[in-house]
Amino acid sequence: MKTTLMAAALCLSTLGLAACGGSDNADDDARPQVIAHRGASGYLPEHTLGGYELAIRMGADFIEPDLQITRDGALIAMHDDTLNRTTNVASLFAQRNGGYKVADFTLAEVKTLTVVPTGTGKTSYPGFTPSAPNPYGVPTFQEVVSFARQQTGTAGRTVGLYPEAKQADPAMEDGILKTLGDNGFDARSKLFIQSFSDATLRSLRAKQVAQNNKMPLILLGVAVTAPDGSPRVGIVSGSTVRTLTLAEVAGFTEGIGLLINNTTYPISKGYIDQAHAAGLKVHGWTFAQADAAKAATEFRSYLEMGMDGMFANYPDLAVTARDAFVKR
């Protein structure tokens, strides 16, 4: 991995984006899409403008802000419903109600925090200087949207957004739709809204229809094959898995996001073919292999099945694998 980091850093600093795998044709939706999972989360602190920017420079087609709601109703980019795993909150604030729930802190308080690296992430990336004034603070959803628009101009290609409603909450739904609507997003935008909750997506679709602004939705789950051999989407809730037919899912979404590398819920070419026949895109989560050679093999195996998009912790490896697949 060290070799991969050094090579990518040298490429970025000397040759620029296009020569490092970032394509000038990233808006071509006919090819598989690279979704930067929580930004370039394998390299930098997750859900930060710095992490999103590195992913964009590496050629990612989409950046993915998971969303939580603060005590005063602001949408922020944060995976967990708590602050302590990814920020320095414990060094600045005492626990509230026995913990550090996002919902117990105001936006002003969250804005005093610094996001810290987790997993293989670091506080910096060789050869990369973020452009945002506070690249490793906690951004609001609006700040992520504005940043993606600004980076679209800088990169010379459209940077897609892939927000996730982490809470099954009408306020979350309304906040997402208002922010996107206020910023001019519609069915033609480079955008997907995702959730593990089919109830949330059904509600979002009903609200979109009422607002005459039908933006693409993705249901997250697992690939299930029913006893009769038919493909279904498994919706995981605790230890239970409830299933929907592909036709049912296609009635309120544009695609599905499926767990990869799971022997209990395997993805096959046949499954993806049937999802496509139902009118659904198929994206996979999460590609987290840090070794370049192993990652290339993993990406290629799912691309050969017909997968349309890949959530990747290391966007540069995903872009390299995708471009090699398309070229071949």
mmCIF file of C-alpha atoms in Angstrom, residues 21 31 41 45 51 119 134 137 149 163 170 177 190 202-203 207 224 243 250 264 271 277 282 294-295 322 325:
data_model
loop_
_atom_site.group_PDB
_atom_site.id
_atom_site.type_symbol
_atom_site.label_atom_id
_atom_site.label_comp_id
_atom_site.label_asym_id
_atom_site.label_seq_id
_atom_site.Cartn_x
_atom_site.Cartn_y
_atom_site.Cartn_z
ATOM 1 C CA GLY A 21 -6.650 7.898 -14.055
ATOM 2 C CA ARG A 31 -19.708 3.139 -17.996
ATOM 3 C CA SER A 41 -11.788 7.415 3.346
ATOM 4 C CA PRO A 45 -10.547 11.555 7.455
ATOM 5 C CA GLY A 51 -11.353 13.712 1.744
ATOM 6 C CA GLY A 119 -8.699 2.737 9.761
ATOM 7 C CA ASN A 134 -11.265 24.027 6.996
ATOM 8 C CA GLY A 137 -13.990 19.986 9.988
ATOM 9 C CA ARG A 149 -20.386 22.444 -7.544
ATOM 10 C CA PRO A 163 -26.244 11.326 -0.156
ATOM 11 C CA PRO A 170 -39.437 12.665 7.826
ATOM 12 C CA LEU A 177 -35.192 17.256 -0.724
ATOM 13 C CA LYS A 190 -25.690 13.424 -11.503
ATOM 14 C CA ARG A 202 -41.150 5.177 -0.632
ATOM 15 C CA SER A 203 -41.840 8.348 1.342
ATOM 16 C CA LYS A 207 -42.819 13.644 -1.779
ATOM 17 C CA VAL A 224 -31.154 -12.799 -1.950
ATOM 18 C CA THR A 243 -37.208 -9.402 1.004
ATOM 19 C CA ALA A 250 -38.350 -0.926 -9.320
ATOM 20 C CA THR A 264 -24.623 -15.821 2.488
ATOM 21 C CA TYR A 271 -28.691 -11.689 -10.520
ATOM 22 C CA ALA A 277 -34.022 -6.451 -16.935
ATOM 23 C CA VAL A 282 -26.725 -2.253 -9.451
ATOM 24 C CA LYS A 294 -5.884 -7.634 -4.970
ATOM 25 C CA ALA A 295 -8.163 -4.639 -5.478
ATOM 26 C CA ARG A 322 -12.676 0.684 -14.079
ATOM 27 C CA PHE A 325 -11.956 -2.711 -17.791
#
